XYZ file of C-alpha atoms in Angstrom:
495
model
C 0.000 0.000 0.000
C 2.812 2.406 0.599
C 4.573 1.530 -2.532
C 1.088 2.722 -4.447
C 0.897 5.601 -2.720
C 4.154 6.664 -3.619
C 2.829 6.375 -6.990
C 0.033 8.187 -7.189
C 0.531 10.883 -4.636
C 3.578 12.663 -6.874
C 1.124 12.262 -9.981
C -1.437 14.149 -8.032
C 0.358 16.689 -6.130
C 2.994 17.788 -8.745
C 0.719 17.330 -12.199
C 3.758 14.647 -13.808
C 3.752 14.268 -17.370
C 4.966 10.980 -18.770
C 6.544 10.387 -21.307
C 10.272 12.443 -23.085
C 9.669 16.103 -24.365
C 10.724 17.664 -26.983
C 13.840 19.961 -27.583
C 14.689 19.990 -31.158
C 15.391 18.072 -33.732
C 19.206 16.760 -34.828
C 21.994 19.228 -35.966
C 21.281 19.666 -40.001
C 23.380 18.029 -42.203
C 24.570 15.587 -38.788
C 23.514 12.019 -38.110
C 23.435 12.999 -34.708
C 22.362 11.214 -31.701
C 18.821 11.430 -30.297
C 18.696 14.755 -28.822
C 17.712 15.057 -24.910
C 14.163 16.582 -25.104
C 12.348 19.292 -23.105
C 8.728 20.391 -23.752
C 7.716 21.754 -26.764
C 5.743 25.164 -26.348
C 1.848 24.232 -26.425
C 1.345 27.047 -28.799
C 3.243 25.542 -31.595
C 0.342 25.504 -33.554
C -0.162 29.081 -33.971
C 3.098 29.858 -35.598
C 1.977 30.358 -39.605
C 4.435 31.314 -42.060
C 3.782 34.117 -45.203
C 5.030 33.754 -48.694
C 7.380 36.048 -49.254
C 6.703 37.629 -53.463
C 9.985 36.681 -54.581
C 8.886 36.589 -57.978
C 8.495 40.558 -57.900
C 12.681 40.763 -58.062
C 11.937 39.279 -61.776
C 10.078 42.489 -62.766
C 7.408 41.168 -64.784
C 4.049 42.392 -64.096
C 2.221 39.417 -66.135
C 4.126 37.361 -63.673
C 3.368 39.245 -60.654
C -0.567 38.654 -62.222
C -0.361 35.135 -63.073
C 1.465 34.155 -59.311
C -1.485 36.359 -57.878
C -4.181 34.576 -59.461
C -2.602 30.723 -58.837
C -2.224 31.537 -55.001
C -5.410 32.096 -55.211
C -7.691 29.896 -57.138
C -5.128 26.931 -57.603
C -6.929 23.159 -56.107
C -3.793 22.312 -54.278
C -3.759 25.225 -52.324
C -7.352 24.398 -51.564
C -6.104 20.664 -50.253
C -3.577 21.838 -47.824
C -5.641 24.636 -46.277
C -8.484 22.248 -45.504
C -6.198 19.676 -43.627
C -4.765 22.447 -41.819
C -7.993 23.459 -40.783
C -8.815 19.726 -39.702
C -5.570 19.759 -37.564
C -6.211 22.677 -35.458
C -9.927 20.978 -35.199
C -7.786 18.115 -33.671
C -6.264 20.854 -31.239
C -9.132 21.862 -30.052
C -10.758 18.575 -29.473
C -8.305 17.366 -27.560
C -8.140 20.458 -25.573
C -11.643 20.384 -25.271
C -11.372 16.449 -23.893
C -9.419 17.776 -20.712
C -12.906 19.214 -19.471
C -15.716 18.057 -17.677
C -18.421 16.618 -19.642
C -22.455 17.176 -18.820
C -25.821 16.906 -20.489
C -29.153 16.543 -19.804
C -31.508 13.428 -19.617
C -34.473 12.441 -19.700
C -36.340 8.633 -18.575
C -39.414 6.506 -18.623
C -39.384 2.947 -17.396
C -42.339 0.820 -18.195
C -41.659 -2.926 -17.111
C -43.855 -6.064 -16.242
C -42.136 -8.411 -14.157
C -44.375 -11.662 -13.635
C -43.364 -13.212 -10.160
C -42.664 -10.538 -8.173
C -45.442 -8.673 -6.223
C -44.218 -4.834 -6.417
C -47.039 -4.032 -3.807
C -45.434 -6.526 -1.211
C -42.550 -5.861 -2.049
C -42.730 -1.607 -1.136
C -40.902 -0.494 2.039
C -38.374 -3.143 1.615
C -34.990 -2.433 -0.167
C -35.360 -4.510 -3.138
C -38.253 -6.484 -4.617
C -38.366 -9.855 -3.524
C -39.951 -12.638 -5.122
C -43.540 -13.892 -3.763
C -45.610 -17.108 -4.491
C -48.268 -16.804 -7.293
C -51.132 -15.856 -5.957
C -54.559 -17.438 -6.240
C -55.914 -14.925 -8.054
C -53.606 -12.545 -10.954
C -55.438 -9.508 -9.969
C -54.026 -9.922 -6.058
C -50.603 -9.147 -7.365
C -49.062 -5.816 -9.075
C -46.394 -7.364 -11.447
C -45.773 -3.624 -13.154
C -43.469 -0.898 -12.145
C -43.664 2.925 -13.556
C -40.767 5.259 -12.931
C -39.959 8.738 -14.777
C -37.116 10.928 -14.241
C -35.446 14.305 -15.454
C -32.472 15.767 -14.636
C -28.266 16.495 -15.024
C -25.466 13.906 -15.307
C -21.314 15.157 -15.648
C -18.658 12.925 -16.233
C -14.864 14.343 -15.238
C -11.676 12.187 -16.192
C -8.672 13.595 -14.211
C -5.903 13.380 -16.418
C -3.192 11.792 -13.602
C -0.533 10.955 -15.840
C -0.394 13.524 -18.535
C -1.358 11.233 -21.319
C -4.442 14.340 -22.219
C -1.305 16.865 -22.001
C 0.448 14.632 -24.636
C -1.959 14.258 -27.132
C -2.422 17.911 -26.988
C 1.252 18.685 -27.546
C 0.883 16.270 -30.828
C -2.211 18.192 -32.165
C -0.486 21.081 -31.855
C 2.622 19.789 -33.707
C 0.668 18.456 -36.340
C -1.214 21.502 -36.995
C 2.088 23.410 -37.061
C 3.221 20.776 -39.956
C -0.038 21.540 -41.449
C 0.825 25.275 -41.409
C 4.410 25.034 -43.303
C 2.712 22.140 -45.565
C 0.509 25.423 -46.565
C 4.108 27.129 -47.244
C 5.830 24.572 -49.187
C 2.625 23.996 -51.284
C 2.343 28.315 -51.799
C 6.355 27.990 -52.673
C 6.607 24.922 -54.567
C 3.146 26.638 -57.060
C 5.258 29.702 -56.740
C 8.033 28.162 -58.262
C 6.493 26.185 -60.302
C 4.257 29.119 -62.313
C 7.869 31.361 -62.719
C 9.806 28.066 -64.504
C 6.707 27.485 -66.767
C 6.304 31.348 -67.413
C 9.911 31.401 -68.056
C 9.771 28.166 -70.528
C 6.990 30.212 -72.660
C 8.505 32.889 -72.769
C 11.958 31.297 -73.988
C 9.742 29.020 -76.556
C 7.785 32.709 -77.682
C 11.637 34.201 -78.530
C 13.025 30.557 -80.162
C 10.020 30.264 -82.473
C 10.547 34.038 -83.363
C 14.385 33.015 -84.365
C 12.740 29.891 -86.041
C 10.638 32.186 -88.324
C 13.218 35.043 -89.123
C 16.032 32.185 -89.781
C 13.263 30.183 -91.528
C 13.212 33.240 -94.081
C 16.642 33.380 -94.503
C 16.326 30.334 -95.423
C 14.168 29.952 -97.744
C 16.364 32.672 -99.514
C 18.959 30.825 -99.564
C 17.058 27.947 -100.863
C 15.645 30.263 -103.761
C 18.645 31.273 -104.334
C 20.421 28.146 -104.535
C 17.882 26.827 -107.081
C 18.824 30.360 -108.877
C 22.484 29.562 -109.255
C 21.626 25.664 -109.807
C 19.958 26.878 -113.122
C 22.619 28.494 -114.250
C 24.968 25.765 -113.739
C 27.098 27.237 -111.030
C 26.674 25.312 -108.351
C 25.826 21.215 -108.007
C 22.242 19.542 -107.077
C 23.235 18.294 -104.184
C 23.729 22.005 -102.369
C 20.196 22.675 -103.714
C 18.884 19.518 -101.589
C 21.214 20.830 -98.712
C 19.306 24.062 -98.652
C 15.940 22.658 -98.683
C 16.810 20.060 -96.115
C 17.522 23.079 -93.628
C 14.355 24.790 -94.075
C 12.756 21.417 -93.507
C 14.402 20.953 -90.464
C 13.595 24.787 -89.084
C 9.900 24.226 -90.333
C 10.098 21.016 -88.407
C 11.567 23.056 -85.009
C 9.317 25.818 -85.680
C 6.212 23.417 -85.517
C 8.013 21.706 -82.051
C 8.317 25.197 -80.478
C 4.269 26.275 -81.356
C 3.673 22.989 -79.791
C 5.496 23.436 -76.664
C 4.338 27.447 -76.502
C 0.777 25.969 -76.645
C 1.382 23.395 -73.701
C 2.865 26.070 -71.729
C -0.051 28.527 -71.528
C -2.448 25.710 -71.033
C -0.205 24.794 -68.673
C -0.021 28.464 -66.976
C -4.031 28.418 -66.949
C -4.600 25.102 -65.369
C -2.160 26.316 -62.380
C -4.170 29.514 -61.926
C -7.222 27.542 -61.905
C -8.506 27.778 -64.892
C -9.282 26.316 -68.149
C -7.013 26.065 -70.619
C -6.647 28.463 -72.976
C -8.586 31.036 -70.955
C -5.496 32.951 -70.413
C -4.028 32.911 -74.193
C -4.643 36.883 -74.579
C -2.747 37.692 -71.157
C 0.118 35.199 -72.497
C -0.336 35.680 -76.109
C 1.911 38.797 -76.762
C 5.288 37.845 -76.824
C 7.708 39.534 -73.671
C 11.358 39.134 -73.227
C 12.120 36.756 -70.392
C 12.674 37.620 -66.987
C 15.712 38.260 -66.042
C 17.177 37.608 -62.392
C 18.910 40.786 -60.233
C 22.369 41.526 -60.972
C 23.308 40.569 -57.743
C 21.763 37.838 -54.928
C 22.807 37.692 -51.848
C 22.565 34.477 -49.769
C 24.141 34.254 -46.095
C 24.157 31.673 -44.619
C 22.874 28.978 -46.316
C 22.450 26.494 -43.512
C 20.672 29.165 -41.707
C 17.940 30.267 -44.442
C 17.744 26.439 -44.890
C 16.053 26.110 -41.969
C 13.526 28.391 -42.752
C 12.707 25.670 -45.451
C 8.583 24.915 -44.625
C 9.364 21.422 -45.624
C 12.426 20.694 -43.016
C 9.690 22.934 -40.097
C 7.018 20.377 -41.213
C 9.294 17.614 -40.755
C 10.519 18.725 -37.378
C 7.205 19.058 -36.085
C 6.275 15.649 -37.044
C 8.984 14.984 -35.375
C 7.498 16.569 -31.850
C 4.363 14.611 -32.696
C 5.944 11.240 -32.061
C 7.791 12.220 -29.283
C 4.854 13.413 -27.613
C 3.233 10.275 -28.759
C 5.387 8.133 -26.506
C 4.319 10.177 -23.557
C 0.244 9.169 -24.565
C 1.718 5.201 -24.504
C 3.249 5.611 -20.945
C 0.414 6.854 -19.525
C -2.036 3.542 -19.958
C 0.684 2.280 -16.769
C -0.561 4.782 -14.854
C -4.253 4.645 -12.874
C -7.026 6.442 -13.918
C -9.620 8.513 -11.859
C -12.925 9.524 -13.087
C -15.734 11.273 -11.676
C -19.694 10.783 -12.936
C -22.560 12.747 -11.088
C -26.509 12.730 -11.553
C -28.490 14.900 -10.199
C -32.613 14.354 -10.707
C -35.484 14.541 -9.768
C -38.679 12.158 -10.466
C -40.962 9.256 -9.275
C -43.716 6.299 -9.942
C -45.675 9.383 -11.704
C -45.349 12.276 -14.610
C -46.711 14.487 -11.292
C -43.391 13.128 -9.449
C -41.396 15.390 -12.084
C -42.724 18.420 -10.147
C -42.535 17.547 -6.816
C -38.754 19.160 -5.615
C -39.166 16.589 -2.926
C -38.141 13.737 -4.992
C -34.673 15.332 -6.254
C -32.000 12.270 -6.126
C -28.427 12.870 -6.412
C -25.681 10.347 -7.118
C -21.565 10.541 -7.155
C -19.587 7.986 -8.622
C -16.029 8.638 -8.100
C -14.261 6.049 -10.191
C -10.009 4.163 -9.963
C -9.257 2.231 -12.629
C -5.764 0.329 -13.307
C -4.611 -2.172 -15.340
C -2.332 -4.119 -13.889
C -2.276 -6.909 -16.128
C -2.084 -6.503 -19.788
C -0.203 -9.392 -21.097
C 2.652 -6.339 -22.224
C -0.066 -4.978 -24.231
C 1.092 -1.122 -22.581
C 4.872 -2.061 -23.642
C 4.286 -2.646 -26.841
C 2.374 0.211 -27.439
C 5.284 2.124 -25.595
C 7.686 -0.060 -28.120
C 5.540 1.081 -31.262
C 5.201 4.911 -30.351
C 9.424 4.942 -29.936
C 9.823 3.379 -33.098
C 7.456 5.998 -34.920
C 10.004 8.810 -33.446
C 13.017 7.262 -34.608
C 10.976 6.824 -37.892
C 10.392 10.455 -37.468
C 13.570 11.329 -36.709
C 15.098 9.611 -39.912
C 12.785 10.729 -41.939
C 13.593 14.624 -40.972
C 17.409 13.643 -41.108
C 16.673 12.645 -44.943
C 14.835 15.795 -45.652
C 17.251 18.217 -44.368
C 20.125 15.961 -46.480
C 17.826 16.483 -49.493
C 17.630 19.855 -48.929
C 21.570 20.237 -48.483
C 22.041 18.718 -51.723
C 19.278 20.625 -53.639
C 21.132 23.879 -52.234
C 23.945 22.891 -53.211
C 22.649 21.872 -56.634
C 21.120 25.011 -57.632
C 23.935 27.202 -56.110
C 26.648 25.033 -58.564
C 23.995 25.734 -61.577
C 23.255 29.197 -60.974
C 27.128 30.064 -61.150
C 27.326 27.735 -64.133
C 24.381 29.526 -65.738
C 25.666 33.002 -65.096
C 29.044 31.829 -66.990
C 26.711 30.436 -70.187
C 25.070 33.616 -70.291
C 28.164 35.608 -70.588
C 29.694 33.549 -72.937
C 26.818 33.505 -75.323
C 26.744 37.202 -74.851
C 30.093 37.330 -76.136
C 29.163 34.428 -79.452
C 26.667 36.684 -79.926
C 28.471 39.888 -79.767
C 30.399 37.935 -82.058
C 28.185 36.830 -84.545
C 26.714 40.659 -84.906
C 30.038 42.472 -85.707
C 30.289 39.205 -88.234
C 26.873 39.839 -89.861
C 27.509 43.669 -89.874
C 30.903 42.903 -91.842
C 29.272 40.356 -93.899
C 27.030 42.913 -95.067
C 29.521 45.524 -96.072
C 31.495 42.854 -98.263
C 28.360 42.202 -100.324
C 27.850 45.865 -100.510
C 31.494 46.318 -101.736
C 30.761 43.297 -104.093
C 33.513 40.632 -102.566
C 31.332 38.076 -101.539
C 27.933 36.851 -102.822
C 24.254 37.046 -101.507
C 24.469 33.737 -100.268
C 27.298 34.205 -97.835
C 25.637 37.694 -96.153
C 22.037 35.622 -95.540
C 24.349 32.868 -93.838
C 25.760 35.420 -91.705
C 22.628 36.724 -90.984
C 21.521 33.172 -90.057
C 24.019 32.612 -87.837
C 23.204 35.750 -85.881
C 19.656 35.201 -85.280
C 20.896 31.577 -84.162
C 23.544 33.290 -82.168
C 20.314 35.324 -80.211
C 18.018 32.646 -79.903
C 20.838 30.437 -78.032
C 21.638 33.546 -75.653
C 17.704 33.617 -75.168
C 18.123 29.952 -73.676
C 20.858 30.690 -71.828
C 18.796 33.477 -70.209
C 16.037 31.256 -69.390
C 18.259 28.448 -67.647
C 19.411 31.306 -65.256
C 16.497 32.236 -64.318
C 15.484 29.051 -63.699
C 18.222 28.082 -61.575
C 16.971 31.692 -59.592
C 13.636 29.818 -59.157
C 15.552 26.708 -57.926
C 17.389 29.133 -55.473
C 14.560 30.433 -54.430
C 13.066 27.258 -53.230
C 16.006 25.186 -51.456
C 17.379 27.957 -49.559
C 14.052 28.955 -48.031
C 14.018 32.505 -49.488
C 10.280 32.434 -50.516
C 8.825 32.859 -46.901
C 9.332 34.216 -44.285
C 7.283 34.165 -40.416
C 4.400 35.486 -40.030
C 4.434 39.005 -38.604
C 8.144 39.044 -39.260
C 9.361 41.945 -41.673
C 10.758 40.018 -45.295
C 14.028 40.541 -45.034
C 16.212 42.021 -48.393
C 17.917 39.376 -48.929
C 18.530 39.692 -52.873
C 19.577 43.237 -54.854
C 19.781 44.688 -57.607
């Protein structure tokens, strides 16, 4: 007996919660031993993070438009908000299940119970059974009884297991929150690399149609100079091979420009081809500041709403171990009726006949057959599942930084050099030109020049487009496309 109430009294007196807390999850980028926990604040839940509008550094207003729109109207955004919504029902609920519980109720009992006399038996404490007698109308076999009144029902929670399951709510609806941000970051992203594809595809098919004339020139003239004799069949069948081949590209490029803005209108949640007069006029593509400036990566990276999300399903299961350990522990519950009624409806207004009960209520299982440990076994495995899982997103994420950090670089070094082949290819055309004007070289050599420079623009136009798609990339692994909510964006890129 003393060894029990050793037990119970500290549970009582000092409010224990079972169970590890939380601290934090591993070091990023460490395999790191499990970390020593300590609560987790209860308010974890509230903490919401804002999209940040990178996008606006690209200085495109139909971009600015077309993020505006899919933030608002696209499905998946629609998805994540409702099961955030459903976890901070959870929160509540299981806040809510910490309280006292009462309602109202109401009874009639109508019974017939052959054998026992219920006249007989009145005055006594409980019926008791009578021999038949001679006649069935000696003997009152039925009993009456209404009642009205208030019952409550109050389970104390001794070992903390309530407190647990209320710290994982609240983790899971702060998962649910940054599962909002990645989803806003990832469309983000997402509707700036298709814009920028269109955009690159609008510019290629234009070089596709001015080289296609050149072409075609050439071609024509090639035929020309085949009539006279100058020049063999086979360069003839060269010439028309290459317009076949940009009429072929050309074609690929309409295609792709097509799947792009259906592409763009499906994402802001709407039908396809809805937004073709908004798309339709061809822009240059969006260029990324002259200068971005990172930090610390490893910091920004945890500002990454899929790594948060991951470390609060990480608090989840911890607190979930805390909700096994607390089936070893007793439970005491309290149930109360208060009422008031009789053998008659007039009994329901006599205050005389009010009737009160108190149930106070121990229960303990002390014999399970290790059903409690393996419970306890299962919820410590589901944290080290948890805790693996957010060690393999933040290596992901290390990775994917460093990824789009190596092609960014790389990209900026294409785009100069294809600035210079195309500086290049312009002083070539422009000297071209003044040959044939002088009469040294023929017709056919100026339109090849000319050729090659509209090739020499359309490539830089690529080369434009992969940087600012490995900007977009940027954007997303180093967590620069949100920020916390209330906190002021900080400038982190310039121009």
């Amino acid at each position: 007996m003393a060894k029990l109430s050793g037990l119970i009294l500290p549970l009582l007196l000092g409010g224990c919660v079972v169970g590890p807390d939380y601290s934090g999850p591993p070091e990023l980028g460490q395999a790191a031993p499990r970390p020593t926990f300590v609560r987790q604040p209860a308010d974890a839940s509230t903490s919401e993070p804002e999209l940040a509008e990178w996008w606006t550094t690209l200085q495109d207003p139909v971009l600015d438009e077309l993020e505006r729109r899919t933030l608002v109207a696209n499905p998946s955004i629609d998805v994540v908000q409702a099961r955030l919504r459903q976890a901070r029902g959870s929160v509540r609920q299981e806040r809510a299940n910490r309280l006292p519980t009462a309602g109202a109720q109401g009874a009639a009992i109508f019974a017939d119970l052959p054998g026992i006399d219920l006249q007989a038996s009145q005055g006594s404490t409980l019926p008791t059974p009578v021999p038949a007698p001679s006649s069935a109308q000696d003997a009152d076999t039925s009993l009456r009884f209404y009642n009205l009144g208030l019952n409550a029902n109050w389970e104390i929670d001794l070992a903390g297991g309530q407190v647990r399951k209320i710290e994982a709510a609240n983790a899971l609806a702060a998962a649910a929150a940054y599962n909002v941000a990645d989803a806003k970051v990832q469309l983000s992203a997402e509707v700036a690399q298709t814009y920028t594809n269109l955009r690159d595809r609008q510019q290629r098919a234009a070089a596709f149609r001015g080289g296609l004339d050149l072409q075609r020139q050439q071609l024509a003239l090639a035929r020309q100079r085949f009539g006279q004799g100058t020049i063999p069949a086979f360069t003839v069948g060269q010439a028309n091979r290459a317009v076949q081949a940009t009429i072929s590209d050309l074609a690929a490029a309409d295609a792709e420009i097509e799947i792009y803005m259906n592409a763009l209108a499906v994402l802001a949640g709407e039908a396809p081809g809805s937004l073709d007069p908004l798309l339709t006029p061809r822009r240059d593509i969006p260029i990324p500041p002259a200068r971005v400036s990172i930090g610390d990566p490893s910091a920004l990276m945890r500002r990454r709403p899929d790594i948060r999300a991951a470390e609060h399903n990480l608090a989840a299961t911890t607190s979930r171990i805390g909700v096994a350990e607390a089936a070893r522990f007793p439970k005491i519950s309290f149930m109360g009726i208060l009422g008031i009624g009789g053998t008659s409806i007039g009994d329901l207004v006599d205050l005389g006949n009010i009737s009160n009960i108190a149930v106070p209520q121990l229960q303990w299982g002390l014999l399970d057959f290790g059903r409690t440990s393996a419970a306890i076994a299962q919820a410590r495995s589901g944290r080290d599942e948890a805790e693996a899982q957010y060690r393999q997103v933040v290596l992901g994420a290390l990775e994917d930084a460093e990824t789009s950090l190596a092609r960014f670089a790389q990209q900026r070094r294409n785009v100069a050099a294809f600035a210079e082949i195309k500086r290049s290819a312009d002083e070539a055309a422009t000297l071209m030109r003044q040959r044939y004007a002088r009469q040294v070289i023929s017709r056919g050599d100026t339109l090849e020049a000319d050729r090659q420079q509209r090739l020499a623009e359309a490539n830089l136009h690529s080369a434009v487009a992969a940087l600012t798609a490995s900007y977009v990339a940027i954007q997303k692994s180093l967590g620069l496309g949100w920020t916390e909510a209330g906190s002021q964006a900080s400038a982190l890129m310039s121009k």
